[in-house]
Amino acid sequence: MRDAGLRFDVAHTSVLTRAVVTCNLALDTLGQVWLPVQRHWRLNERHYGALQGLDKKATSERHGPEQTKLWRRSYDVPPPPSPPDSPEHPRNDPRYRLLAPDVLPATECLADVVRRVLPYWHDVVAPQLLTGQDVLIVAHGNSLRALLMHLEGVSTDEIVEINIPTGIPRLYAFDDALGVVDVAYLGDQAAIAAKAAAVAAQAGGH
């Protein structure tokens, strides 16, 4: 982003540590650590319910590879929910203490993430873009897939095959009605393809 000469007016992250730290590193590199940053749980990564904290290997050993792939890659099939008393349930995390418990997910499929993310896009991010601000969003594979699906008109069948490469900025240019006029990943395209393939393999795409 620095090499591309990008400058931003506002940044958005989830409330998860890896996104917050990544945003801080990006702004430091850009010389914009002073930028206003808005953090919101609606940009969080997908909540994997009872699978939260388990990697693909552990999940496959416990539930079988086919069931694991269905949970991880389908659009509308969520894993089993986290029990309310589980430390993995967001209601037991202090960062969500001011939220009504019934808005916190016990499990999510990608369709749930889309329903969670889009209100933040429409209510917060889109108005900033419409006033001419340049916006940085630092989030996660599934919350970014939800945005990509909306912005680029990707179908529910197509989105399950799309993988967001970790740590690679995706640059959007919009018209005055927030229609996408240009979109591209920044950086070496071969390296980007390799990172996307690594995400697909980790998520059970192969």
XYZ file of N, CA and C in Angstrom:
618
model
N 0.829 -1.198 0.000
C 0.000 0.000 0.000
C 0.865 1.251 0.000
N 1.966 1.204 0.751
C 2.868 2.356 0.748
C 3.486 2.558 -0.628
N 3.925 1.453 -1.256
C 4.539 1.553 -2.582
C 3.547 2.056 -3.624
N 2.258 1.758 -3.401
C 1.224 2.219 -4.329
C 0.818 3.664 -4.065
N 1.362 4.249 -3.008
C 1.055 5.636 -2.691
C -0.307 5.852 -2.082
N -0.856 4.830 -1.446
C -2.191 4.954 -0.879
C -2.176 5.742 0.423
N -3.200 6.565 0.593
C -3.423 7.299 1.835
C -4.898 7.146 2.191
N -5.202 7.111 3.496
C -6.560 6.861 3.937
C -7.045 7.963 4.870
N -8.367 8.078 4.950
C -8.995 9.044 5.842
C -9.521 8.407 7.115
N -9.817 7.111 7.063
C -10.339 6.395 8.215
C -10.048 4.918 8.021
N -9.914 4.194 9.128
C -9.684 2.753 9.073
C -10.723 2.034 9.922
N -11.009 0.789 9.537
C -11.949 -0.056 10.270
C -11.303 -1.411 10.524
N -11.505 -1.956 11.720
C -11.064 -3.313 12.012
C -12.162 -4.018 12.799
N -11.976 -5.327 12.933
C -12.785 -6.080 13.885
C -12.268 -5.786 15.289
N -12.795 -6.510 16.269
C -12.277 -6.377 17.639
C -11.404 -7.572 17.995
N -11.003 -8.345 16.999
C -10.119 -9.486 17.226
C -8.659 -9.048 17.099
N -7.819 -9.628 17.942
C -6.448 -9.152 18.100
C -5.684 -9.106 16.789
N -5.791 -10.159 15.969
C -4.961 -10.203 14.766
C -5.308 -9.085 13.791
N -6.570 -8.710 13.711
C -6.936 -7.604 12.826
C -6.474 -6.269 13.398
N -6.631 -6.107 14.706
C -6.203 -4.859 15.345
C -4.699 -4.657 15.163
N -3.923 -5.712 15.393
C -2.460 -5.618 15.261
C -2.071 -5.373 13.809
N -2.723 -6.074 12.877
C -2.414 -5.880 11.460
C -2.714 -4.454 11.027
N -3.828 -3.911 11.483
C -4.175 -2.525 11.153
C -3.125 -1.567 11.695
N -2.703 -1.793 12.937
C -1.678 -0.931 13.529
C -0.377 -0.983 12.731
N 0.016 -2.188 12.320
C 1.246 -2.341 11.529
C 1.125 -1.637 10.184
N -0.044 -1.782 9.547
C -0.248 -1.140 8.247
C -0.179 0.377 8.373
N -0.850 0.926 9.375
C -0.847 2.381 9.548
C 0.536 2.899 9.925
N 1.268 2.102 10.690
C 2.639 2.486 11.029
C 3.490 2.564 9.764
N 3.372 1.548 8.909
C 4.136 1.521 7.669
C 3.749 2.671 6.745
N 2.479 3.028 6.759
C 2.001 4.127 5.918
C 2.296 5.501 6.508
N 2.793 5.534 7.760
C 3.002 6.808 8.436
C 1.702 7.483 8.816
N 0.664 6.675 9.097
C -0.653 7.219 9.439
C -1.182 6.628 10.748
N -0.324 6.490 11.725
C -0.761 5.922 13.003
C -1.795 6.811 13.696
N -1.888 8.053 13.279
C -2.825 9.004 13.876
C -4.240 8.878 13.308
N -4.395 8.025 12.298
C -5.681 7.933 11.611
C -6.788 7.462 12.556
N -8.002 8.006 12.441
C -9.127 7.481 13.226
C -9.394 6.012 12.858
N -9.530 5.168 13.874
C -9.784 3.746 13.663
C -11.090 3.371 14.368
N -12.002 2.764 13.637
C -13.259 2.297 14.200
C -13.214 0.770 14.258
N -13.428 0.218 15.449
C -13.415 -1.233 15.629
C -14.835 -1.706 15.910
N -15.225 -2.805 15.259
C -16.590 -3.285 15.456
C -16.640 -4.797 15.319
N -17.448 -5.414 16.186
C -17.560 -6.870 16.180
C -18.188 -7.397 14.898
N -18.922 -6.560 14.162
C -19.537 -7.034 12.920
C -18.509 -7.362 11.842
N -17.274 -6.901 12.006
C -16.206 -7.248 11.068
C -15.410 -8.469 11.526
N -15.812 -9.082 12.627
C -15.099 -10.257 13.141
C -15.075 -11.403 12.135
N -14.128 -12.306 12.357
C -14.110 -13.558 11.612
C -15.357 -14.364 11.936
N -15.702 -15.256 11.041
C -16.810 -16.188 11.278
C -16.603 -16.948 12.584
N -17.689 -17.127 13.343
C -17.624 -17.929 14.573
C -17.963 -19.371 14.218
N -17.036 -20.268 14.504
C -17.176 -21.667 14.103
C -17.875 -22.528 15.149
N -18.537 -21.904 16.101
C -19.331 -22.654 17.058
C -18.506 -23.633 17.865
N -18.973 -24.882 17.945
C -18.268 -25.909 18.720
C -16.912 -26.267 18.117
N -16.656 -25.825 16.882
C -15.356 -26.069 16.243
C -14.351 -24.968 16.541
N -14.786 -23.916 17.201
C -13.917 -22.774 17.484
C -12.674 -23.245 18.225
N -11.510 -22.827 17.719
C -10.255 -23.209 18.351
C -9.646 -24.487 17.806
N -10.398 -25.240 16.977
C -9.881 -26.468 16.375
C -9.394 -26.182 14.960
N -8.239 -26.739 14.589
C -7.809 -26.595 13.211
C -8.460 -27.678 12.353
N -8.182 -27.633 11.049
C -8.816 -28.573 10.128
C -8.499 -30.025 10.500
N -7.243 -30.289 10.869
C -6.830 -31.655 11.183
C -7.586 -32.184 12.395
N -7.645 -31.378 13.441
C -8.333 -31.817 14.654
C -9.819 -32.014 14.412
N -10.422 -31.126 13.619
C -11.843 -31.256 13.313
C -12.108 -32.514 12.495
N -11.237 -32.782 11.514
C -11.401 -33.981 10.683
C -11.267 -35.253 11.493
N -10.341 -35.265 12.434
C -10.168 -36.450 13.275
C -11.398 -36.697 14.139
N -12.048 -35.616 14.551
C -13.195 -35.734 15.446
C -14.507 -36.005 14.700
N -14.662 -35.387 13.521
C -15.959 -35.451 12.832
C -15.894 -36.070 11.440
N -14.694 -36.364 10.945
C -14.545 -36.908 9.599
C -14.305 -35.819 8.575
N -13.535 -36.116 7.516
C -13.167 -35.075 6.551
C -14.333 -34.519 5.750
N -15.324 -35.354 5.407
C -16.437 -34.853 4.599
C -17.312 -33.887 5.382
N -17.610 -34.230 6.642
C -18.412 -33.332 7.470
C -17.652 -32.041 7.742
N -16.354 -32.160 7.952
C -15.520 -30.980 8.187
C -15.554 -30.048 6.985
N -15.410 -30.616 5.786
C -15.439 -29.778 4.576
C -16.799 -29.107 4.414
N -17.885 -29.838 4.695
C -19.221 -29.256 4.592
C -19.372 -28.057 5.516
N -18.955 -28.211 6.762
C -19.070 -27.103 7.715
C -18.211 -25.910 7.321
N -17.002 -26.176 6.869
C -16.059 -25.090 6.616
C -16.306 -24.391 5.287
N -16.837 -25.106 4.285
C -16.887 -24.535 2.946
C -18.288 -24.268 2.411
N -19.323 -24.823 3.021
C -20.660 -24.569 2.501
C -21.085 -23.133 2.828
N -22.066 -22.638 2.078
C -22.531 -21.267 2.288
C -23.490 -21.160 3.459
N -24.333 -22.180 3.663
C -25.440 -22.021 4.613
C -25.592 -23.176 5.605
N -24.510 -23.919 5.869
C -24.563 -25.000 6.856
C -23.623 -24.656 8.009
N -24.149 -24.228 9.155
C -23.283 -23.865 10.276
C -22.845 -25.101 11.063
N -21.695 -25.040 11.740
C -21.299 -26.106 12.653
C -22.209 -26.126 13.878
N -22.096 -27.156 14.723
C -22.858 -27.156 15.976
C -22.512 -25.921 16.810
N -23.476 -25.370 17.531
C -23.215 -24.149 18.309
C -22.338 -24.402 19.532
N -21.669 -23.350 19.963
C -20.956 -23.401 21.244
C -21.971 -23.410 22.382
N -21.765 -24.220 23.415
C -22.647 -24.151 24.578
C -22.559 -22.765 25.229
N -23.647 -22.290 25.840
C -23.632 -20.947 26.443
C -22.551 -20.747 27.493
N -22.138 -21.832 28.181
C -21.124 -21.697 29.221
C -19.711 -21.940 28.707
N -19.561 -22.145 27.386
C -18.237 -22.390 26.820
C -17.403 -21.116 26.823
N -16.104 -21.208 27.117
C -15.245 -20.021 27.002
C -15.143 -19.518 25.564
N -15.515 -20.363 24.583
C -15.477 -19.943 23.182
C -16.734 -19.193 22.760
N -17.754 -19.197 23.612
C -18.969 -18.447 23.279
C -18.716 -16.964 23.525
N -19.039 -16.103 22.564
C -18.724 -14.676 22.725
C -19.397 -14.009 23.919
N -20.485 -14.574 24.419
C -21.137 -13.949 25.577
C -20.240 -14.011 26.811
N -19.216 -14.879 26.796
C -18.296 -15.000 27.921
C -16.985 -14.257 27.691
N -16.938 -13.454 26.662
C -15.747 -12.667 26.333
C -16.001 -11.219 26.742
N -15.126 -10.626 27.550
C -15.385 -9.270 28.054
C -15.478 -8.203 26.968
N -14.927 -8.460 25.802
C -15.005 -7.416 24.770
C -16.429 -7.220 24.250
N -17.333 -8.186 24.544
C -18.718 -8.085 24.099
C -19.675 -7.820 25.258
N -19.147 -7.388 26.370
C -19.951 -7.267 27.591
C -21.068 -6.245 27.464
N -20.940 -5.285 26.558
C -21.959 -4.248 26.414
C -22.995 -4.573 25.340
N -22.884 -5.744 24.735
C -23.832 -6.140 23.699
C -24.909 -7.047 24.270
N -26.096 -6.958 23.720
C -27.170 -7.866 24.122
C -26.782 -9.293 23.757
N -26.926 -10.238 24.676
C -26.499 -11.610 24.393
C -27.145 -12.216 23.151
N -28.361 -11.794 22.817
C -29.038 -12.434 21.694
C -28.513 -11.991 20.326
N -27.617 -10.998 20.275
C -27.015 -10.642 18.991
C -25.717 -11.387 18.749
N -25.194 -12.059 19.756
C -23.900 -12.726 19.649
C -24.076 -14.133 19.090
N -23.314 -14.501 18.081
C -23.498 -15.807 17.460
C -22.878 -16.936 18.285
N -23.631 -18.040 18.403
C -23.098 -19.262 19.002
C -22.444 -20.131 17.939
N -22.786 -19.867 16.678
C -22.173 -20.506 15.516
C -22.581 -19.710 14.297
N -21.813 -19.834 13.211
C -22.148 -19.115 11.987
C -21.752 -19.920 10.758
N -22.562 -19.810 9.715
C -22.158 -20.174 8.366
C -21.830 -18.864 7.634
N -21.359 -18.956 6.408
C -21.009 -17.733 5.679
C -22.228 -16.842 5.466
N -23.399 -17.454 5.264
C -24.619 -16.652 5.107
C -24.875 -15.787 6.335
N -24.584 -16.323 7.521
C -24.743 -15.546 8.753
C -23.753 -14.388 8.787
N -22.537 -14.630 8.310
C -21.521 -13.570 8.294
C -21.953 -12.441 7.359
N -22.509 -12.808 6.215
C -23.019 -11.787 5.282
C -24.081 -10.929 5.968
N -25.020 -11.567 6.646
C -26.081 -10.817 7.334
C -25.521 -9.949 8.456
N -24.427 -10.354 9.048
C -23.806 -9.578 10.129
C -22.985 -8.402 9.605
N -22.242 -8.630 8.520
C -21.305 -7.626 8.014
C -22.008 -6.505 7.251
N -23.003 -6.847 6.441
C -23.577 -5.847 5.536
C -24.208 -4.644 6.233
N -24.869 -4.804 7.393
C -25.353 -3.588 8.059
C -24.232 -2.605 8.393
N -23.063 -3.122 8.760
C -21.949 -2.216 9.057
C -21.492 -1.513 7.783
N -21.437 -2.244 6.688
C -21.080 -1.632 5.408
C -22.068 -0.519 5.047
N -23.348 -0.827 5.097
C -24.359 0.145 4.671
C -24.465 1.337 5.614
N -24.358 1.097 6.916
C -24.605 2.147 7.902
C -23.368 2.989 8.214
N -22.184 2.409 8.068
C -20.966 3.108 8.507
C -19.998 3.370 7.354
N -19.622 2.320 6.634
C -18.569 2.470 5.626
C -19.081 3.191 4.379
N -20.211 2.758 3.861
C -20.723 3.371 2.629
C -20.920 4.888 2.761
N -21.491 5.395 3.862
C -21.614 6.846 3.980
C -20.268 7.564 3.951
N -19.234 6.966 4.509
C -17.907 7.579 4.452
C -17.394 7.649 3.019
N -17.571 6.553 2.275
C -17.146 6.543 0.879
C -17.925 7.569 0.057
N -19.209 7.713 0.353
C -20.045 8.646 -0.416
C -19.673 10.101 -0.168
N -18.987 10.379 0.936
C -18.508 11.738 1.182
C -17.086 11.940 0.657
N -16.567 10.942 -0.079
C -15.266 11.095 -0.711
C -14.084 10.627 0.105
N -14.332 9.987 1.232
C -13.228 9.503 2.056
C -12.648 8.205 1.490
N -11.350 8.050 1.676
C -10.667 6.802 1.330
C -10.611 5.944 2.584
N -11.077 4.703 2.473
C -11.342 3.854 3.632
C -10.482 2.604 3.589
N -9.878 2.280 4.725
C -9.127 1.036 4.898
C -9.918 0.112 5.810
N -10.137 -1.142 5.369
C -10.800 -2.146 6.194
C -9.831 -3.293 6.411
N -9.558 -3.589 7.671
C -8.679 -4.708 8.031
C -9.537 -5.719 8.779
N -9.807 -6.840 8.132
C -10.718 -7.816 8.731
C -10.181 -9.232 8.501
N -11.052 -10.173 8.156
C -10.698 -11.590 8.159
C -11.224 -12.271 6.900
N -10.754 -13.487 6.659
C -11.111 -14.189 5.437
C -12.592 -14.202 5.152
N -13.403 -14.581 6.145
C -14.838 -14.722 5.888
C -15.592 -13.400 5.909
N -15.216 -12.478 6.778
C -15.896 -11.182 6.750
C -15.544 -10.423 5.468
N -14.322 -10.607 4.977
C -13.957 -9.985 3.710
C -14.612 -10.685 2.523
N -14.788 -11.998 2.606
C -15.531 -12.703 1.559
C -16.975 -12.217 1.506
N -17.553 -11.943 2.662
C -18.914 -11.416 2.699
C -18.999 -10.077 1.975
N -18.028 -9.208 2.223
C -18.013 -7.917 1.531
C -17.782 -8.088 0.034
N -16.821 -8.951 -0.323
C -16.535 -9.199 -1.729
C -17.786 -9.701 -2.453
N -18.494 -10.603 -1.803
C -19.714 -11.164 -2.387
C -20.722 -10.059 -2.701
N -20.905 -9.148 -1.777
C -21.843 -8.044 -1.968
C -21.356 -7.068 -3.025
N -20.101 -6.653 -2.929
C -19.591 -5.607 -3.806
C -19.470 -6.071 -5.250
N -19.129 -7.347 -5.445
C -18.843 -7.833 -6.789
C -19.957 -8.710 -7.366
N -21.069 -8.819 -6.636
C -22.195 -9.577 -7.148
C -21.914 -11.057 -7.327
N -21.136 -11.624 -6.410
C -20.773 -13.044 -6.490
C -21.923 -13.887 -5.953
N -22.229 -14.984 -6.627
C -23.346 -15.831 -6.229
C -22.973 -16.709 -5.032
N -23.994 -17.309 -4.426
C -23.752 -18.203 -3.290
C -22.979 -19.436 -3.715
N -23.136 -19.869 -4.956
C -22.361 -21.015 -5.442
C -20.909 -20.638 -5.695
N -20.681 -19.462 -6.231
C -19.318 -19.034 -6.579
C -18.493 -18.690 -5.346
N -19.124 -18.130 -4.324
C -18.358 -17.620 -3.189
C -17.654 -18.730 -2.421
N -18.201 -19.943 -2.437
C -17.574 -21.031 -1.679
C -16.231 -21.421 -2.262
N -15.962 -21.035 -3.516
C -14.684 -21.355 -4.146
C -13.704 -20.190 -4.118
N -14.108 -19.073 -3.549
C -13.234 -17.895 -3.504
C -12.500 -17.851 -2.170
N -11.186 -17.679 -2.241
C -10.355 -17.621 -1.042
C -9.613 -16.293 -0.993
N -9.621 -15.672 0.163
C -8.938 -14.394 0.366
C -7.505 -14.675 0.824
N -6.500 -14.304 0.039
C -5.116 -14.533 0.475
C -4.772 -13.677 1.687
N -4.122 -14.278 2.655
C -3.820 -13.586 3.915
C -2.812 -12.460 3.695
N -3.140 -11.293 4.236
C -2.186 -10.187 4.251
C -1.992 -9.486 2.925
N -2.910 -9.691 1.975
C -2.788 -9.049 0.656
C -3.893 -8.015 0.492
N -3.545 -6.733 0.327
C -4.583 -5.711 0.171
C -5.354 -5.881 -1.144
N -6.661 -5.677 -1.082
C -7.520 -5.684 -2.275
C -8.057 -4.267 -2.437
N -7.729 -3.647 -3.540
C -8.032 -2.238 -3.757
C -9.267 -2.087 -4.638
N -10.257 -1.366 -4.122
C -11.488 -1.090 -4.858
C -11.537 0.387 -5.246
N -12.015 0.645 -6.453
C -12.373 1.999 -6.883
C -13.868 1.989 -7.197
N -14.575 3.014 -6.710
C -16.021 3.073 -6.848
C -16.443 4.287 -7.662
N -17.637 4.165 -8.289
C -18.234 5.340 -8.884
C -19.056 6.083 -7.833
N -19.769 7.125 -8.254
C -20.487 7.962 -7.289
C -21.639 7.234 -6.596
N -22.083 6.100 -7.167
C -23.156 5.313 -6.560
C -22.618 4.061 -5.871
N -21.298 4.033 -5.649
C -20.603 2.912 -5.024
C -20.663 1.629 -5.851
N -20.812 1.789 -7.151
C -20.591 0.658 -8.039
C -19.097 0.458 -8.228
N -18.665 -0.778 -8.301
C -17.238 -1.073 -8.443
C -16.808 -0.815 -9.880
N -15.809 0.062 -10.051
C -15.293 0.348 -11.393
C -13.944 -0.320 -11.621
N -13.265 -0.685 -10.532
C -11.996 -1.398 -10.670
C -11.692 -2.101 -9.353
N -11.098 -3.292 -9.448
C -10.715 -4.026 -8.246
C -9.527 -4.908 -8.577
N -8.551 -4.956 -7.665
C -7.359 -5.784 -7.890
C -6.608 -5.961 -6.582
N -5.950 -7.108 -6.450
C -5.019 -7.297 -5.352
C -3.737 -6.539 -5.649
N -3.129 -5.993 -4.613
C -1.864 -5.291 -4.758
C -0.709 -6.258 -4.509
N 0.300 -6.240 -5.376
C 1.478 -7.061 -5.149
C 1.718 -8.051 -6.277
N 2.673 -8.930 -6.042
C 3.068 -9.942 -7.020
C 1.952 -10.963 -7.208
N 1.468 -11.113 -8.428
C 0.293 -11.944 -8.671
C 0.557 -13.431 -8.437
N 1.764 -13.899 -8.723
C 2.084 -15.306 -8.476
C 2.081 -15.600 -6.978
N 2.649 -14.684 -6.193
C 2.656 -14.863 -4.742
C 1.236 -14.806 -4.188
N 0.406 -13.944 -4.748
C -0.980 -13.836 -4.308
C -1.728 -15.135 -4.595
N -1.535 -15.703 -5.781
C -2.189 -16.965 -6.134
C -1.752 -18.081 -5.196
N -0.475 -18.103 -4.833
C 0.028 -19.132 -3.919
C -0.597 -18.984 -2.539
N -0.758 -17.752 -2.078
C -1.375 -17.534 -0.765
C -2.849 -17.918 -0.777
N -3.546 -17.633 -1.857
C -4.950 -18.019 -1.969
C -5.085 -19.538 -1.958
N -4.166 -20.224 -2.642
C -4.196 -21.688 -2.657
C -3.925 -22.252 -1.275
N -3.043 -21.606 -0.530
C -2.764 -22.067 0.836
C -3.995 -21.920 1.725
N -4.733 -20.818 1.564
C -5.972 -20.638 2.326
C -6.981 -21.702 1.957
N -7.099 -22.012 0.659
C -8.054 -23.028 0.218
C -7.712 -24.384 0.815
N -6.426 -24.727 0.835
C -6.017 -26.017 1.383
C -6.290 -26.091 2.872
N -6.026 -25.000 3.595
C -6.253 -25.005 5.045
C -7.737 -25.113 5.373
N -8.562 -24.516 4.493
C -9.997 -24.488 4.758
C -10.737 -25.707 4.229
N -10.005 -26.609 3.603
C -10.661 -27.802 3.091
C -11.144 -27.666 1.673
N -10.538 -26.741 0.933
C -10.959 -26.537 -0.438
C -10.463 -27.604 -1.389
N -9.500 -28.441 -0.959
C -8.977 -29.494 -1.824
C -9.083 -30.823 -1.092
